[in-house]
Short mmCIF file of C-alpha atoms in Angstrom, two decimals:
data_model
loop_
_atom_site.label_atom_id
_atom_site.label_comp_id
_atom_site.label_asym_id
_atom_site.label_seq_id
_atom_site.Cartn_x
_atom_site.Cartn_y
_atom_site.Cartn_z
CA PHE A 768 -33.12 -166.96 -117.29
CA VAL A 769 -30.02 -168.31 -119.09
CA LEU A 770 -28.31 -168.92 -115.76
CA ARG A 771 -31.46 -170.62 -114.49
CA GLY A 772 -31.57 -172.80 -117.57
CA VAL A 773 -27.92 -173.96 -117.28
CA VAL A 774 -28.21 -174.67 -113.81
CA THR A 775 -31.31 -176.65 -114.46
CA GLU A 776 -29.64 -178.80 -116.94
CA TYR A 777 -26.64 -179.47 -114.70
CA ASP A 778 -28.84 -180.35 -111.56
CA GLY A 779 -30.84 -182.64 -113.49
CA LEU A 780 -28.00 -184.68 -114.72
CA GLN A 781 -29.33 -184.39 -118.26
CA LEU A 782 -26.01 -183.93 -119.86
CA LEU A 783 -25.30 -187.68 -118.47
CA ASP A 784 -28.69 -189.23 -119.12
CA ARG A 785 -31.43 -187.27 -121.03
CA SER A 786 -34.03 -189.55 -119.83
CA LEU A 787 -33.67 -188.39 -116.28
CA PRO A 788 -36.18 -185.75 -115.09
CA VAL A 789 -35.19 -182.54 -113.45
CA LEU A 790 -34.94 -183.38 -109.67
CA TRP A 791 -34.22 -179.96 -108.18
CA PRO A 792 -37.21 -178.47 -106.46
CA LEU A 793 -38.13 -175.00 -107.80
CA ILE A 794 -37.32 -173.17 -104.68
CA GLU A 795 -33.90 -174.68 -104.25
CA LEU A 796 -33.15 -173.97 -107.93
CA ASN A 797 -34.13 -170.37 -107.59
CA HIS A 798 -32.16 -170.16 -104.53
CA ALA A 799 -29.02 -171.48 -106.02
CA VAL A 800 -29.48 -169.22 -109.00
CA LEU A 801 -29.73 -166.28 -106.53
CA ASN A 802 -26.41 -167.28 -104.83
CA ILE A 803 -24.68 -167.56 -108.23
CA CYS A 804 -25.73 -164.09 -108.94
CA LEU A 805 -24.45 -162.85 -105.59
CA PHE A 806 -20.98 -164.37 -106.25
CA PRO A 807 -18.91 -161.35 -104.94
CA PRO A 808 -16.46 -160.89 -107.89
CA LEU A 809 -19.37 -160.92 -110.37
CA PHE A 810 -21.70 -158.99 -108.09
CA PHE A 811 -19.09 -156.18 -107.65
CA PHE A 812 -18.77 -155.85 -111.21
CA PHE A 813 -22.48 -155.53 -111.85
CA GLY A 814 -21.98 -151.89 -110.93
CA LEU A 815 -18.81 -151.07 -112.75
CA TYR A 816 -18.02 -151.02 -116.47
CA TYR A 817 -16.09 -154.09 -116.98
CA THR A 818 -16.40 -156.97 -119.55
CA ASP A 819 -16.51 -159.68 -116.98
CA VAL A 820 -20.37 -159.87 -116.57
CA LEU A 821 -21.16 -159.76 -120.35
CA SER A 822 -18.15 -162.29 -120.92
CA SER A 823 -19.63 -164.64 -118.32
CA LEU A 824 -23.01 -164.24 -119.83
CA SER A 825 -21.92 -164.99 -123.41
CA VAL A 826 -20.16 -168.20 -122.14
CA LEU A 827 -23.45 -169.41 -120.38
CA ILE A 828 -25.41 -168.53 -123.56
CA THR A 829 -23.10 -170.73 -125.46
CA ILE A 830 -23.31 -173.57 -122.95
CA ARG A 831 -27.32 -173.11 -123.22
CA GLN A 832 -27.14 -173.62 -127.02
CA HIS A 833 -24.78 -176.69 -126.51
CA GLN A 834 -27.36 -178.16 -124.16
CA LYS A 835 -30.25 -177.47 -126.65
CA ARG A 836 -28.17 -179.07 -129.57
CA ARG A 837 -28.51 -175.76 -131.60
CA THR A 838 -25.25 -175.93 -133.61
CA LYS A 839 -25.60 -172.64 -135.65
CA SER A 840 -26.64 -170.64 -132.62
CA LEU A 841 -23.74 -172.22 -130.72
CA VAL A 842 -21.20 -171.07 -133.28
CA VAL A 843 -22.51 -167.35 -133.20
CA ALA A 844 -22.71 -167.33 -129.46
CA GLY A 845 -19.19 -168.71 -129.31
CA VAL A 846 -17.75 -166.12 -131.50
CA VAL A 847 -19.45 -163.23 -129.64
CA SER A 848 -18.06 -164.58 -126.44
CA MET A 849 -14.56 -164.62 -127.75
CA SER A 850 -14.92 -161.14 -128.75
CA PHE A 851 -15.45 -160.17 -124.97
CA ARG A 852 -12.49 -162.20 -123.76
CA GLN A 853 -10.09 -164.29 -126.00
CA THR A 854 -9.53 -166.95 -123.36
CA ASN A 855 -13.25 -167.85 -123.62
CA ILE A 856 -12.25 -170.08 -126.49
CA PHE A 857 -11.22 -172.73 -123.99
CA TRP A 858 -14.72 -172.71 -122.61
CA VAL A 859 -16.81 -172.40 -125.73
CA ALA A 860 -14.56 -174.80 -127.89
CA VAL A 861 -12.43 -176.95 -125.67
CA TYR A 862 -14.77 -177.56 -122.71
CA LEU A 863 -17.95 -177.92 -124.73
CA GLY A 864 -16.11 -180.01 -127.22
CA GLY A 865 -14.87 -182.31 -124.57
CA LEU A 866 -18.42 -182.76 -123.29
CA GLU A 867 -19.65 -183.59 -126.68
CA VAL A 868 -16.74 -186.19 -127.13
CA VAL A 869 -17.44 -187.81 -123.74
CA ARG A 870 -21.20 -187.82 -124.76
CA ARG A 871 -20.51 -189.62 -127.97
CA LEU A 872 -17.94 -192.08 -126.64
CA ARG A 873 -20.04 -193.03 -123.48
CA ARG A 874 -22.60 -194.67 -125.94
CA GLY A 875 -19.86 -196.69 -127.20
CA ARG A 876 -20.75 -200.26 -128.59
CA LEU A 877 -23.73 -201.72 -127.15
CA GLY A 878 -23.19 -204.29 -124.41
CA ILE A 879 -19.65 -203.29 -123.71
CA GLU A 880 -18.99 -202.69 -120.00
CA TYR A 881 -15.82 -202.54 -117.85
CA HIS A 882 -15.04 -204.47 -114.64
CA PRO A 883 -15.38 -202.34 -111.63
CA SER A 884 -11.49 -202.42 -111.26
CA PRO A 885 -10.11 -203.01 -114.66
CA THR A 886 -6.28 -203.26 -115.37
CA TRP A 887 -4.49 -200.54 -117.21
CA LYS A 888 -4.26 -202.87 -120.32
CA SER A 889 -7.83 -203.70 -120.45
CA VAL A 890 -8.80 -199.95 -120.32
CA VAL A 891 -6.68 -198.93 -123.07
CA TYR A 892 -7.64 -202.01 -125.24
CA GLY A 893 -11.45 -201.93 -124.59
CA SER A 894 -11.43 -197.96 -125.20
CA TRP A 895 -9.48 -198.23 -128.48
CA GLN A 896 -11.32 -201.48 -129.74
CA TYR A 897 -14.93 -200.66 -128.75
CA LEU A 898 -14.88 -196.89 -128.31
CA CYS A 899 -16.44 -197.21 -124.87
CA ILE A 900 -14.60 -195.24 -122.21
CA TYR A 901 -13.85 -196.15 -118.76
CA ASP A 902 -15.56 -193.45 -116.72
CA PRO A 903 -16.46 -194.19 -113.00
CA LEU A 904 -18.33 -191.88 -110.68
CA VAL A 905 -16.17 -189.42 -108.76
CA ALA A 906 -17.63 -190.54 -105.41
CA ALA A 907 -16.26 -194.09 -105.94
CA ALA A 908 -13.06 -193.18 -107.65
CA THR A 909 -9.40 -193.35 -106.69
CA PHE A 910 -6.51 -191.38 -108.06
CA GLU A 911 -5.68 -194.19 -110.39
CA ASP A 912 -9.25 -194.00 -111.89
CA TYR A 913 -8.47 -190.50 -112.93
CA VAL A 914 -5.43 -191.67 -114.96
CA LYS A 915 -7.32 -194.62 -116.38
CA THR A 916 -10.11 -192.40 -117.70
CA THR A 917 -7.63 -189.98 -119.26
CA LEU A 918 -5.94 -192.85 -121.21
CA SER A 919 -9.38 -194.28 -121.87
CA ILE A 920 -10.60 -191.08 -123.48
CA ALA A 921 -7.37 -190.60 -125.24
CA ALA A 922 -7.45 -194.21 -126.68
CA ALA A 923 -11.08 -194.00 -127.73
CA CYS A 924 -10.56 -190.64 -129.49
CA ALA A 925 -7.72 -192.13 -131.39
CA GLY A 926 -9.65 -195.23 -132.44
CA GLY A 927 -12.88 -193.25 -133.33
CA PHE A 928 -11.26 -190.00 -134.77
CA ARG A 929 -13.45 -190.20 -137.99
CA LYS A 930 -16.48 -190.88 -135.94
CA LEU A 931 -16.01 -187.99 -133.76
CA LEU A 932 -14.83 -185.43 -136.26
CA HIS A 933 -18.33 -184.87 -137.68
CA HIS A 934 -19.80 -184.10 -134.12
CA LEU A 935 -17.06 -181.72 -133.31
CA MET A 936 -17.30 -179.51 -136.38
CA PRO A 937 -18.90 -176.45 -134.52
CA TYR A 938 -16.06 -176.53 -131.99
CA ILE A 939 -13.34 -176.95 -134.68
CA ILE A 940 -14.95 -173.84 -136.61
CA LEU A 941 -14.75 -171.84 -133.22
CA LEU A 942 -11.03 -172.88 -132.97
CA GLY A 943 -10.43 -171.76 -136.63
CA VAL A 944 -11.97 -168.47 -136.02
CA PHE A 945 -9.76 -168.03 -132.81
CA GLY A 946 -6.74 -169.08 -135.08
CA TYR A 947 -7.44 -166.73 -137.64
CA PHE A 948 -7.90 -163.89 -135.10
CA VAL A 949 -4.49 -164.63 -133.78
CA LEU A 950 -2.82 -164.38 -137.12
CA TRP A 951 -4.67 -161.17 -138.05
CA ASN A 952 -4.14 -159.68 -134.77
CA GLY A 953 -0.48 -160.78 -134.31
CA GLY A 954 -1.30 -162.35 -130.81
CA VAL A 955 -4.05 -163.20 -128.51
CA VAL A 956 -4.06 -159.83 -126.55
CA LEU A 957 -5.98 -156.84 -127.85
CA GLY A 958 -4.79 -153.44 -126.56
CA ASP A 959 -1.69 -153.28 -124.21
CA LYS A 960 0.24 -156.14 -125.68
CA GLU A 961 3.65 -155.30 -123.93
CA ASN A 962 2.29 -155.67 -120.44
CA HIS A 963 0.09 -158.65 -121.23
CA VAL A 964 2.43 -161.14 -122.94
CA ALA A 965 1.34 -164.74 -122.76
CA SER A 966 3.77 -166.86 -120.46
CA LEU A 967 3.44 -170.27 -118.92
CA HIS A 968 2.07 -169.51 -115.45
CA LEU A 969 1.37 -173.01 -113.94
CA VAL A 970 0.98 -171.76 -110.57
CA GLN A 971 -2.35 -170.09 -111.53
CA MET A 972 -3.81 -173.64 -111.20
CA LEU A 973 -2.68 -173.53 -107.51
CA TYR A 974 -4.21 -170.21 -107.01
CA ILE A 975 -7.70 -171.22 -108.00
CA TRP A 976 -8.28 -173.72 -105.25
CA PRO A 977 -8.05 -171.35 -102.35
CA TYR A 978 -10.15 -168.83 -104.51
CA ILE A 979 -12.89 -171.55 -104.70
CA MET A 980 -12.43 -172.56 -101.06
CA PHE A 981 -12.77 -169.02 -99.62
CA PHE A 982 -15.81 -168.17 -101.80
CA SER A 983 -17.57 -171.65 -101.33
CA ILE A 984 -16.78 -172.72 -97.89
CA PRO A 985 -20.53 -173.11 -97.08
CA ILE A 986 -20.79 -175.62 -99.76
CA LEU A 987 -17.42 -177.49 -98.94
CA TYR A 988 -17.37 -177.49 -95.15
CA PRO A 989 -19.26 -180.93 -94.91
CA TYR A 990 -16.27 -182.62 -96.57
CA PHE A 991 -13.94 -181.27 -94.02
CA ILE A 992 -16.16 -182.41 -91.35
CA CYS A 993 -16.36 -185.98 -92.56
CA ALA A 994 -12.71 -186.04 -93.21
CA ILE A 995 -11.53 -184.56 -89.74
CA ILE A 996 -14.16 -185.57 -87.16
CA PRO A 997 -14.74 -189.24 -86.38
CA GLN A 998 -17.91 -190.72 -87.62
CA GLN A 999 -19.44 -191.45 -84.27
CA PHE A 1000 -19.24 -187.71 -83.41
CA ILE A 1001 -20.95 -186.54 -86.63
CA THR A 1002 -24.76 -186.23 -86.87
CA SER A 1003 -26.65 -188.47 -89.03
CA SER A 1004 -26.94 -185.92 -91.77
CA PHE A 1005 -23.28 -185.97 -92.41
CA ARG A 1006 -22.61 -189.63 -91.64
CA THR A 1007 -21.18 -191.53 -94.76
CA GLY A 1008 -20.42 -194.83 -92.97
CA SER A 1009 -16.85 -194.58 -94.54
CA THR A 1010 -14.63 -191.70 -95.61
CA LYS A 1011 -11.84 -193.71 -96.95
CA HIS A 1012 -12.67 -193.07 -100.57
CA GLN A 1013 -12.84 -189.44 -99.92
CA LEU A 1014 -9.51 -188.96 -97.94
CA PRO A 1015 -6.42 -188.42 -100.06
CA ARG A 1016 -3.92 -191.19 -99.30
CA LEU A 1017 -0.37 -190.32 -98.50
CA ILE A 1018 1.12 -192.32 -101.54
CA VAL A 1019 -0.87 -189.78 -103.53
CA ALA A 1020 -0.74 -186.74 -101.48
CA LEU A 1021 2.90 -186.57 -100.92
CA PRO A 1022 3.99 -186.70 -104.69
CA ILE A 1023 1.24 -184.10 -105.65
CA MET A 1024 2.31 -181.93 -102.90
CA ALA A 1025 6.03 -182.25 -103.86
CA ILE A 1026 4.96 -181.20 -107.61
CA MET A 1027 3.15 -178.18 -105.98
CA PHE A 1028 6.30 -177.24 -104.19
CA VAL A 1029 8.33 -177.49 -107.35
CA LEU A 1030 5.86 -175.28 -109.21
CA VAL A 1031 5.78 -172.73 -106.38
CA HIS A 1032 9.59 -172.59 -106.33
CA PHE A 1033 10.34 -172.41 -110.09
CA ASN A 1034 7.14 -170.84 -111.59
CA THR A 1035 5.99 -168.16 -109.26
CA ILE A 1036 5.51 -165.02 -111.34
CA VAL A 1037 4.77 -161.67 -109.76
CA HIS A 1038 3.52 -159.33 -112.42
CA PRO A 1039 4.73 -155.80 -112.16
CA PHE A 1040 1.14 -154.52 -112.02
CA THR A 1041 0.32 -156.82 -109.04
CA LEU A 1042 2.57 -154.79 -106.66
CA ALA A 1043 2.21 -151.50 -108.34
CA ASP A 1044 -1.51 -151.07 -107.66
CA ASN A 1045 -2.51 -151.15 -104.08
CA ARG A 1046 -6.23 -150.67 -104.87
CA HIS A 1047 -6.61 -154.47 -105.72
CA TYR A 1048 -7.04 -157.08 -102.95
CA THR A 1049 -4.37 -159.26 -104.88
CA PHE A 1050 -1.69 -156.78 -103.91
CA TYR A 1051 -2.15 -157.48 -100.09
CA VAL A 1052 -2.43 -161.16 -100.75
CA PHE A 1053 0.98 -161.15 -102.55
CA ARG A 1054 2.37 -159.04 -99.85
CA ILE A 1055 1.63 -161.63 -97.36
CA LEU A 1056 3.06 -164.60 -99.52
CA LEU A 1057 6.13 -162.34 -100.34
CA ARG A 1058 6.76 -161.06 -96.78
CA HIS A 1059 8.86 -164.05 -95.88
CA PRO A 1060 10.55 -166.48 -98.31
CA ALA A 1061 8.90 -169.48 -96.43
CA ASN A 1062 5.22 -168.17 -96.76
CA LYS A 1063 4.72 -169.21 -100.39
CA TYR A 1064 5.73 -172.81 -99.48
CA LEU A 1065 3.50 -172.87 -96.29
CA ALA A 1066 0.55 -172.22 -98.64
CA VAL A 1067 1.07 -175.50 -100.40
CA PRO A 1068 -1.16 -177.65 -98.00
CA VAL A 1069 -3.73 -175.08 -98.29
CA TYR A 1070 -3.78 -175.45 -102.13
CA PHE A 1071 -3.70 -179.25 -101.92
CA TYR A 1072 -6.49 -179.79 -99.46
CA SER A 1073 -8.69 -176.91 -101.16
CA ALA A 1074 -8.17 -178.84 -104.34
CA TRP A 1075 -9.22 -182.08 -102.78
CA ALA A 1076 -12.44 -180.60 -101.43
CA ALA A 1077 -13.34 -178.78 -104.78
CA ILE A 1078 -12.77 -182.04 -106.78
CA ILE A 1079 -14.76 -184.49 -104.48
CA ALA A 1080 -17.51 -181.97 -104.49
CA PHE A 1081 -18.25 -183.22 -107.91
CA GLY A 1082 -19.41 -186.44 -106.46
CA GLY A 1083 -22.14 -184.98 -104.49
CA LEU A 1084 -22.85 -184.49 -100.73
CA PRO A 1085 -20.96 -186.49 -98.33
CA ASN A 1086 -24.16 -187.61 -96.62
CA VAL A 1087 -25.11 -189.85 -99.67
CA GLN A 1088 -24.90 -193.53 -99.28
CA THR A 1089 -21.33 -194.75 -99.74
CA PRO A 1090 -20.78 -196.78 -103.00
CA PRO A 1091 -20.16 -200.52 -102.46
CA PRO A 1092 -16.64 -201.68 -102.23
CA ARG A 1093 -15.07 -202.23 -105.59
CA PRO A 1094 -13.51 -205.69 -106.21
CA ARG A 1095 -9.75 -205.78 -106.71
CA SER A 1096 -9.59 -208.39 -109.45
CA GLY A 1097 -10.68 -208.33 -113.09
CA ASN A 1098 -8.69 -207.73 -116.08
CA VAL A 1099 -10.84 -206.98 -119.30
CA ALA A 1100 -13.62 -205.11 -120.72
CA VAL A 1101 -16.54 -207.46 -120.71
CA ARG A 1102 -18.80 -207.96 -123.77
CA THR A 1103 -22.27 -208.97 -122.67
CA GLU A 1104 -23.84 -209.00 -125.96
CA SER A 1105 -22.47 -208.78 -129.68
CA PRO A 1106 -21.90 -205.35 -130.87
CA ALA A 1107 -23.28 -206.47 -134.27
CA ARG A 1108 -26.71 -207.00 -133.05
CA SER A 1109 -29.19 -204.43 -134.26
CA ASN A 1110 -31.69 -204.92 -131.45
CA PRO A 1111 -31.36 -202.12 -129.04
CA ARG A 1112 -30.39 -202.58 -125.35
CA PRO A 1113 -33.68 -203.20 -123.29
CA ARG A 1114 -34.97 -200.17 -121.51
CA LEU A 1115 -34.43 -200.29 -117.84
CA PRO A 1116 -36.89 -198.97 -115.16
CA PRO A 1117 -36.26 -195.59 -114.19
CA PRO A 1118 -33.90 -195.25 -111.11
CA SER A 1119 -35.17 -194.44 -107.72
CA MET A 1120 -34.58 -191.08 -106.14
CA ALA A 1121 -31.81 -192.55 -104.00
CA SER A 1122 -29.99 -193.95 -106.88
CA VAL A 1123 -30.04 -190.83 -108.95
CA HIS A 1124 -28.95 -188.50 -106.38
CA ASP A 1125 -26.21 -190.76 -105.06
CA ARG A 1126 -24.46 -191.12 -108.40
CA GLY A 1127 -23.10 -187.52 -108.81
CA HIS A 1128 -20.72 -186.67 -111.67
CA HIS A 1129 -18.29 -188.90 -113.51
CA ILE A 1130 -14.50 -188.43 -113.70
CA SER A 1131 -14.67 -187.15 -117.35
CA LYS A 1132 -16.64 -184.13 -116.15
CA VAL A 1133 -13.78 -183.18 -113.85
CA LEU A 1134 -10.97 -183.89 -116.22
CA ILE A 1135 -12.63 -181.53 -118.88
CA TRP A 1136 -13.33 -178.75 -116.36
CA LEU A 1137 -9.64 -179.01 -115.25
CA LEU A 1138 -8.33 -178.92 -118.85
CA ALA A 1139 -10.40 -175.98 -119.86
CA SER A 1140 -9.66 -174.11 -116.49
CA THR A 1141 -5.83 -175.00 -116.98
CA LEU A 1142 -5.65 -173.69 -120.62
CA SER A 1143 -7.62 -170.53 -119.78
CA LEU A 1144 -5.47 -169.57 -116.74
CA VAL A 1145 -1.79 -170.72 -117.22
CA THR A 1146 -1.00 -168.32 -119.97
CA ALA A 1147 -1.82 -165.23 -117.99
CA PRO A 1148 1.13 -163.92 -115.82
CA LEU A 1149 -1.27 -161.44 -114.02
CA VAL A 1150 -3.21 -162.69 -111.17
CA GLU A 1151 -6.74 -161.35 -110.73
CA PRO A 1152 -9.95 -162.69 -109.24
CA ARG A 1153 -11.62 -161.72 -112.54
CA TYR A 1154 -9.81 -164.42 -114.34
CA PHE A 1155 -11.38 -167.15 -112.07
CA ILE A 1156 -15.04 -166.20 -112.52
CA VAL A 1157 -15.97 -168.39 -115.33
CA PRO A 1158 -14.04 -171.48 -113.94
CA TRP A 1159 -15.99 -171.07 -110.57
CA LEU A 1160 -19.23 -170.60 -112.36
CA ILE A 1161 -18.84 -173.90 -114.28
CA TRP A 1162 -17.65 -175.76 -111.04
CA ARG A 1163 -20.56 -174.32 -108.94
CA PHE A 1164 -23.18 -175.40 -111.55
CA GLN A 1165 -21.81 -179.02 -111.13
CA VAL A 1166 -21.84 -179.04 -107.38
CA ALA A 1167 -25.44 -180.45 -106.77
CA SER A 1168 -27.65 -179.47 -104.01
CA PRO A 1169 -29.83 -182.72 -103.86
CA TRP A 1170 -32.79 -183.54 -101.92
CA PRO A 1171 -32.25 -185.71 -98.91
CA THR A 1172 -31.32 -189.29 -100.10
CA GLY A 1173 -33.86 -191.94 -100.35
CA ASP A 1174 -37.57 -192.19 -101.43
CA GLU A 1175 -38.73 -192.07 -97.88
CA ALA A 1176 -37.05 -188.62 -97.47
CA TYR A 1177 -38.75 -187.67 -100.69
CA LYS A 1178 -42.13 -188.44 -99.47
CA LYS A 1179 -41.53 -186.52 -96.25
CA ARG A 1180 -40.91 -183.45 -98.34
CA LYS A 1181 -44.45 -183.73 -99.82
CA LYS A 1182 -46.19 -183.80 -96.35
CA LYS A 1183 -48.19 -180.72 -95.38
CA ILE A 1184 -46.68 -178.36 -92.86
CA ARG A 1185 -49.03 -177.95 -89.98
CA THR A 1186 -47.11 -175.98 -87.30
CA PHE A 1187 -44.71 -172.99 -87.18
CA LYS A 1188 -41.96 -175.07 -85.71
CA ALA A 1189 -42.17 -177.63 -88.71
CA TRP A 1190 -42.24 -174.76 -91.13
CA TYR A 1191 -39.13 -173.29 -89.55
CA LYS A 1192 -37.20 -176.49 -89.72
CA ALA A 1193 -38.40 -177.22 -93.30
CA VAL A 1194 -37.34 -173.85 -94.56
CA LEU A 1195 -33.87 -173.99 -92.72
CA TYR A 1196 -32.63 -177.63 -93.49
CA ALA A 1197 -35.32 -180.37 -93.33
CA ARG A 1198 -36.82 -179.69 -96.92
CA HIS A 1199 -34.11 -177.27 -97.95
CA ASP A 1200 -30.28 -177.49 -98.47
CA HIS A 1201 -28.98 -175.54 -95.40
CA ARG A 1202 -25.74 -174.77 -97.33
CA LEU A 1203 -27.63 -172.45 -99.61
CA TRP A 1204 -28.58 -170.33 -96.67
CA LEU A 1205 -25.08 -170.31 -95.34
CA GLU A 1206 -23.88 -169.43 -99.01
CA THR A 1207 -26.43 -166.56 -99.24
CA VAL A 1208 -25.25 -165.02 -95.86
CA TRP A 1209 -21.67 -165.54 -96.68
CA PHE A 1210 -22.06 -163.80 -100.01
CA LEU A 1211 -24.01 -161.04 -98.60
CA ALA A 1212 -21.52 -160.26 -95.91
CA VAL A 1213 -18.53 -160.27 -98.40
CA ASN A 1214 -20.42 -158.00 -100.82
CA GLY A 1215 -21.36 -155.76 -98.03
CA GLY A 1216 -17.92 -155.46 -96.84
CA VAL A 1217 -16.25 -154.97 -100.21
CA CYS A 1218 -19.03 -152.28 -101.25
CA TYR A 1219 -18.55 -150.42 -97.76
CA VAL A 1220 -14.69 -150.36 -98.17
CA PHE A 1221 -15.01 -149.24 -101.84
CA LEU A 1222 -17.51 -146.37 -100.96
CA HIS A 1223 -16.11 -145.18 -97.65
CA TRP A 1224 -12.38 -146.02 -97.41
CA GLY A 1225 -11.07 -144.05 -100.50
CA PHE A 1226 -7.39 -142.73 -100.24
CA GLU A 1227 -5.16 -140.50 -102.38
CA TRP A 1228 -1.92 -141.56 -104.07
CA PRO A 1229 0.92 -138.86 -103.36
CA GLN A 1230 1.53 -138.47 -107.21
CA GLU A 1231 -2.23 -137.87 -107.97
CA LYS A 1232 -3.45 -135.34 -105.55
CA GLY A 1233 -7.20 -134.80 -105.43
CA LYS A 1234 -8.11 -137.99 -107.06
CA VAL A 1235 -9.96 -140.65 -104.91
CA GLN A 1236 -8.64 -143.99 -105.38
CA ARG A 1237 -10.74 -147.03 -104.14
CA PHE A 1238 -10.36 -150.69 -103.24
CA MET A 1239 -11.66 -153.13 -105.56
CA TRP A 1240 -11.23 -156.83 -106.62
#
């Protein structure tokens, strides 16, 4: 029920606009929740005693309290979450605190709006002066917009520090509790501190992308279809009219891939446990990466394009209407009315189905998720699939499974089904996101394979005769 509530909030885009209704049909909502419960690393540990299930649940409960604006319950749930896994502090305090900052700043001053393509100076000045951040949609954004949004949020936070401080008190309390625990414990790690020393492991943020790609290829494959296959050869359900805004430009791709090469060369850390325990699948992944010195560098393009697909997925399906072209001129943040006026902005009519579903998420949501994921992963020298469960969960919540775009498509969904053929088409794809079925089949196949190997492919270590060792995540 907690998972369903969290997914409902994310799907309805209520964190962006509380006036919008929940637009996900009940059957698709329940199907998505079922798929998330079938997520292989999480599903496997339902049957074993690990803290990952309860740790993930505690993070979801904290997010739910944040959505319902229950401050006291949020603090309690956050402290409980940190007791399961200390790195949860970055999700219950940094991630949720970041969402609260953006929510407060997005209101800004009444009547302050940015030109669709503002200059760097106007972004910083407008954010500092009017506390109104530049935060375009992911579907219409370029790489420069991500940098502008980062500067905009930083400038607005600096300019409105006192205003934000009051609203951030629950998350500051959680950070204080975490700091007190670190001082009392003499470090972050409980238990075996010698083998779990925190270190800067930036390559963890490269490993997360093929992790997402492997488990979520049924969700992400349409983006690769639109990027690789010419538009005229794609069916109408995938046709965007233009994929120029989705494809990574060479001027952006080459420097980022160069940085990835540098990180792989200088910051690849192989923990002794990784190559000492052949029960875990990461043992075999690293054997492949380390079999030849060039293998780890050949994986860089996989990291890059997996990251590209995972990030643009925040913008919604590639079959939505392409956003209008953005003008190249325009320098300043535009004031359309005086901030001093007390009259509220006139209420606009509710958006149509097409406009709601075509909007997707804003850049700020991506940046906050990246920040929390980075902080929770880069201090861990050991690479384990369990560490990526919460980042994947938060990412999956925000990858919408919308209705077909347009009011006419919505009306078609409401028509009665009169024939078996029509029912068959409706269930598979006409009135249901077919990616959810592919995701279900994929997760069931992975879970079935992993469980079969765990139960039937046991082996013995020479130094521990008579004890059956089993493969696991």
